[in-house]
CSV table of C-alpha atoms in Angstrom, one decimal:
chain,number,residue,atom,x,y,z
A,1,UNK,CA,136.8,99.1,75.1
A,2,UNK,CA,137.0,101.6,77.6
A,3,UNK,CA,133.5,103.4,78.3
A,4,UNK,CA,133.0,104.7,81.6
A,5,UNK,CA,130.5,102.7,82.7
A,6,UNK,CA,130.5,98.8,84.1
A,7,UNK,CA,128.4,97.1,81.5
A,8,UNK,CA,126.7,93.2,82.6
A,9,UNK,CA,125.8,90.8,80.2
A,10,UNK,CA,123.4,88.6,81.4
A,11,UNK,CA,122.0,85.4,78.8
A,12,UNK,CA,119.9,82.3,79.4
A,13,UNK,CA,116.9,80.4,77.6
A,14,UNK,CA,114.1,82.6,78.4
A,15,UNK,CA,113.4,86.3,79.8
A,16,UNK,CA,112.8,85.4,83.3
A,17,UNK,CA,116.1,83.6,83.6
A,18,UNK,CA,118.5,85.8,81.9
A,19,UNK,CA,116.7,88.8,84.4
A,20,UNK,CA,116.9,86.0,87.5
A,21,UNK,CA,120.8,86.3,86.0
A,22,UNK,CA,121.1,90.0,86.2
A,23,UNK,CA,120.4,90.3,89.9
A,24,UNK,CA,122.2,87.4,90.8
A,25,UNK,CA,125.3,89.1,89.0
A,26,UNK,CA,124.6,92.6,90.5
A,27,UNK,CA,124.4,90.5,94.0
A,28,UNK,CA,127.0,89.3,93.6
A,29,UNK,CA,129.3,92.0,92.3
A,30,UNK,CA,128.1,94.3,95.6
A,31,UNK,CA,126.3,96.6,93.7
A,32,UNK,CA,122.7,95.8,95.1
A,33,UNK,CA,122.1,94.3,98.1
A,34,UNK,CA,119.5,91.4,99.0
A,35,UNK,CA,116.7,92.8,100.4
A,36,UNK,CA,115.9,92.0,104.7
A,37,UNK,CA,112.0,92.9,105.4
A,38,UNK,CA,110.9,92.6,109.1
A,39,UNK,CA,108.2,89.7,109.6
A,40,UNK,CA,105.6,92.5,109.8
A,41,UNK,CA,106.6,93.8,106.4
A,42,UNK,CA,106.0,90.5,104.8
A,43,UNK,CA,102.9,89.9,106.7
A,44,UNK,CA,101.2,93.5,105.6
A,45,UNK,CA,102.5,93.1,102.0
A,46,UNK,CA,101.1,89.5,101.8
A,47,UNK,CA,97.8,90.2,103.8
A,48,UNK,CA,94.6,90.2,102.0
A,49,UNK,CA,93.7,93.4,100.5
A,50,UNK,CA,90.6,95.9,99.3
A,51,UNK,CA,91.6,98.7,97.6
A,52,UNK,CA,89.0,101.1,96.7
A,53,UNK,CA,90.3,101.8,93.2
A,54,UNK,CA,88.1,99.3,91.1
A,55,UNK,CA,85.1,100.8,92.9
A,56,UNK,CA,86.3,104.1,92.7
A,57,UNK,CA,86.4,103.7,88.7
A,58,UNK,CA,83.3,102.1,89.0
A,59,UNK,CA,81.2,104.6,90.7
A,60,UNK,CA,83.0,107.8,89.1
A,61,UNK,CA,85.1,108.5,92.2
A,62,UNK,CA,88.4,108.9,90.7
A,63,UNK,CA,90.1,112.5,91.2
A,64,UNK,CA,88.4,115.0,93.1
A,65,UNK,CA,85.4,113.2,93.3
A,66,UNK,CA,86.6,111.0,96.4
A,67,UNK,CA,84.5,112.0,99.1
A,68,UNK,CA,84.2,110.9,102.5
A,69,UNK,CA,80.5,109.5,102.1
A,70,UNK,CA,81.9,107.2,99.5
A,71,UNK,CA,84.5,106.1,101.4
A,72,UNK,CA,82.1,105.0,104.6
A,73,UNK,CA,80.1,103.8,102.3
A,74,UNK,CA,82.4,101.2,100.4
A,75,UNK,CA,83.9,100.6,104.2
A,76,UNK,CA,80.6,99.5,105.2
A,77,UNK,CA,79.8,97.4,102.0
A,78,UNK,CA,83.0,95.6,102.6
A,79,UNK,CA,82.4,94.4,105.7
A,80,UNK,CA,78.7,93.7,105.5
A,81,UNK,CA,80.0,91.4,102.7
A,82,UNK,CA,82.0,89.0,104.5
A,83,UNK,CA,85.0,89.5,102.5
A,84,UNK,CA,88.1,88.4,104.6
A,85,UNK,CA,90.6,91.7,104.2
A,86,UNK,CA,93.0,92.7,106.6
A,87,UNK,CA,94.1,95.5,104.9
A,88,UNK,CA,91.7,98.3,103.4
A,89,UNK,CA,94.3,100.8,100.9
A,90,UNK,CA,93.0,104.0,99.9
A,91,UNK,CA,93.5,105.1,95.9
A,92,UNK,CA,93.5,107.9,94.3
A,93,UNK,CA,93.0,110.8,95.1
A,94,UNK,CA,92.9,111.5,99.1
A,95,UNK,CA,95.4,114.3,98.4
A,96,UNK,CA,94.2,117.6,98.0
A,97,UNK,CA,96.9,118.0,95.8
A,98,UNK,CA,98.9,116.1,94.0
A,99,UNK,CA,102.4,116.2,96.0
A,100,UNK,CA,102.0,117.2,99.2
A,101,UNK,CA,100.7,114.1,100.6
A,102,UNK,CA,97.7,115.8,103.0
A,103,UNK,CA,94.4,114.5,102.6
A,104,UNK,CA,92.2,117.1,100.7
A,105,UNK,CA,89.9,118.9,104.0
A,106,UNK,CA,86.9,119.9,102.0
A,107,UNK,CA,86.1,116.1,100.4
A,108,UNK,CA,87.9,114.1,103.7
A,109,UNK,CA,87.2,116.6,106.4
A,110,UNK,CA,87.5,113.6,109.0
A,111,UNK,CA,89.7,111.1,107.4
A,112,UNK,CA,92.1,110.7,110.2
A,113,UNK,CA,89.5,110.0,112.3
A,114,UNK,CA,88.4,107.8,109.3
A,115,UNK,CA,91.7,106.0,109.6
A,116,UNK,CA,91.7,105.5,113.4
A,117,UNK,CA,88.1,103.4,112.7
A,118,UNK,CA,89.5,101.1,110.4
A,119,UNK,CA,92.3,100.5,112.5
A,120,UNK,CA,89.8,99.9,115.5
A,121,UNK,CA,88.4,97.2,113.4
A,122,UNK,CA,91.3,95.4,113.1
A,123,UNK,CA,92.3,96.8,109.5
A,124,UNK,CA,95.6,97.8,108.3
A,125,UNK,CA,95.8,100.7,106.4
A,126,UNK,CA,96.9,101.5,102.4
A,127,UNK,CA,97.3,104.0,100.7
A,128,UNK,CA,98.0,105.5,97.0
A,129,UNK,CA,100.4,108.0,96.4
A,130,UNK,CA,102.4,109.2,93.2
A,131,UNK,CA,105.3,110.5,95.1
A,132,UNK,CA,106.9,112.4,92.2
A,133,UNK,CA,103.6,114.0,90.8
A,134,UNK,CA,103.2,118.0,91.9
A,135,UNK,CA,100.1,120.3,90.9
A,136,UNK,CA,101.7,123.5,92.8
A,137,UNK,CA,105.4,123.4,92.9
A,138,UNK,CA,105.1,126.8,95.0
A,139,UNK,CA,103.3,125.3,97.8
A,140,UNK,CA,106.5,123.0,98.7
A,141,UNK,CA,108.7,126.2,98.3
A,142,UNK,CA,109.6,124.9,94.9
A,143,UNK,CA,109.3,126.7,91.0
A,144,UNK,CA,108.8,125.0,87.7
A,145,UNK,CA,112.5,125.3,87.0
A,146,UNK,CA,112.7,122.2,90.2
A,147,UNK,CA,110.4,120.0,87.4
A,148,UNK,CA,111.5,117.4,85.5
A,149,UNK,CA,112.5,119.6,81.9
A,150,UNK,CA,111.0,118.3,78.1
A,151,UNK,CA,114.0,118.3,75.6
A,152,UNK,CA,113.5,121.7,74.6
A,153,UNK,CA,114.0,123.2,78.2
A,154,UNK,CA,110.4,123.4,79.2
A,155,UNK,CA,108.7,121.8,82.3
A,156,UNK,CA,107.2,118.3,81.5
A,157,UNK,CA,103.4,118.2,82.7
A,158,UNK,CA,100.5,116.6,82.4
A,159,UNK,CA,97.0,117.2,82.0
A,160,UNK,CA,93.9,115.3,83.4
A,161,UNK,CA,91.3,113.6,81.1
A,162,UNK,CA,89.5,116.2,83.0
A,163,UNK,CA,91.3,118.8,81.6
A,164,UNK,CA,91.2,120.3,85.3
A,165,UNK,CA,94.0,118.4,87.1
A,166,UNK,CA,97.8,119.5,85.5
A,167,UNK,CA,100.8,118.5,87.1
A,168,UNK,CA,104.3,118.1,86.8
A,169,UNK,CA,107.3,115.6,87.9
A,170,UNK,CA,109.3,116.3,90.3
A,171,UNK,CA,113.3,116.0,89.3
A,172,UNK,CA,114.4,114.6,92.5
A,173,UNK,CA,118.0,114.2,90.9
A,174,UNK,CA,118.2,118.0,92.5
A,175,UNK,CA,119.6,117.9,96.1
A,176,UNK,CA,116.9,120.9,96.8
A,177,UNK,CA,113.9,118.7,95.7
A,178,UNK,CA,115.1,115.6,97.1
A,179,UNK,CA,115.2,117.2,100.6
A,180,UNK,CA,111.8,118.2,99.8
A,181,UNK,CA,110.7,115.4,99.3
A,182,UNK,CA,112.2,113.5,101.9
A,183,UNK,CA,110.3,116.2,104.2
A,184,UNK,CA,107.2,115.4,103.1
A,185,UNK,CA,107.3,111.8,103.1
A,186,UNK,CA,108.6,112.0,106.8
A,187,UNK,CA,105.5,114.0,107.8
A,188,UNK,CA,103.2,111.7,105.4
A,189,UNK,CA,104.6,108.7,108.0
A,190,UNK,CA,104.6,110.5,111.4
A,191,UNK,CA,100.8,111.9,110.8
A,192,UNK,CA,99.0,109.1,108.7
A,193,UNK,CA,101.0,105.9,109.7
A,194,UNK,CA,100.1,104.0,106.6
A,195,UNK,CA,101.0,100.3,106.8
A,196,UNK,CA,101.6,100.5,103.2
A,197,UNK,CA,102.4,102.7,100.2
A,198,UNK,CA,100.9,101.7,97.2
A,199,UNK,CA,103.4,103.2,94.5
A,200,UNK,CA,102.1,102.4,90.9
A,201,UNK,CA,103.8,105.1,88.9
């Protein structure tokens, strides 16, 4: 049966096998390729980690409350506790906005300089970002009509528990907002140098 697309069974006893069984297939078929990270990759992804969500959550910190006093102030609590991190990650929400990946200058008015300390101290740096999330599609030259689209035609957002924060998703299946995108991620690199992206979309 002809159907346009490559279909790939994969079976076995249990879940993890038969998925263990896709990628091998997909390997080995050329269609993915097995991953190569550099010894430093590994070595940040494996390093011991703080990240400041669980205390962010804790202390209502979470959206626009992230300030920079909280942020020395959990930096200093983690090292007067002893704890053994090498890598300090930054949640939700440094942004100002969601999607254009600059640190918010009213709540984090010295946050590189903020990042510059840690790294001082022998830290490497994290940080959270939701790469397809976009509160004002115009500031990245963009309209609604660049937004991921609901079945009826209409933009797909979401709003905040807080009922303050509304965004929408990015369609980066468009060559216009993919170029965007890749824009923004390039300067996001070259200014903030983050050792890691913590991506949990």
């Amino acid at each position: 049966i002809k159907l346009g697309e490559t279909l790939y069974w994969s079976v076995a006893p249990d879940y993890y096998q038969a998925i263990a069984g896709y990628y091998r297939g997909l390997l080995h078929a050329g269609i993915i390729h097995r991953a190569q990270p550099s010894a430093k990759k590994i070595s940040t992804a494996l390093a011991p980690q703080f990240c400041t969500w669980g205390s962010q959550a804790d202390r209502n910190k979470g959206n626009d409350r992230l300030d920079e006093a909280y942020l020395i102030e959990i930096y200093e609590e983690l090292k007067a506790s002893g704890m053994k991190a090498r890598l300090f990650s930054i949640d939700d929400k440094w942004e100002g906005t969601y999607g254009n990946l600059e640190h918010s200058a009213t709540r984090l008015p010295h946050f590189e300089q903020f990042l510059d300390r840690l790294r001082s101290d022998g830290y490497k740096i994290g940080m959270w970002a939701a790469l397809m999330r976009c509160e004002h599609p115009e500031s990245l030259g963009l309209t609604t009509e660049n937004m991921l689209k609901r079945p009826d035609g209409q933009p797909f957002s979401v709003v905040k528990h807080d009922k303050q924060t509304q965004y929408y998703i990015l369609d980066f299946t468009e060559p216009e907002v993919a170029r965007v995108l890749e824009d923004i991620a390039r300067k996001y690199i070259r200014r903030y140098k983050p050792d890691l992206l913590k991506f949990d979309f």
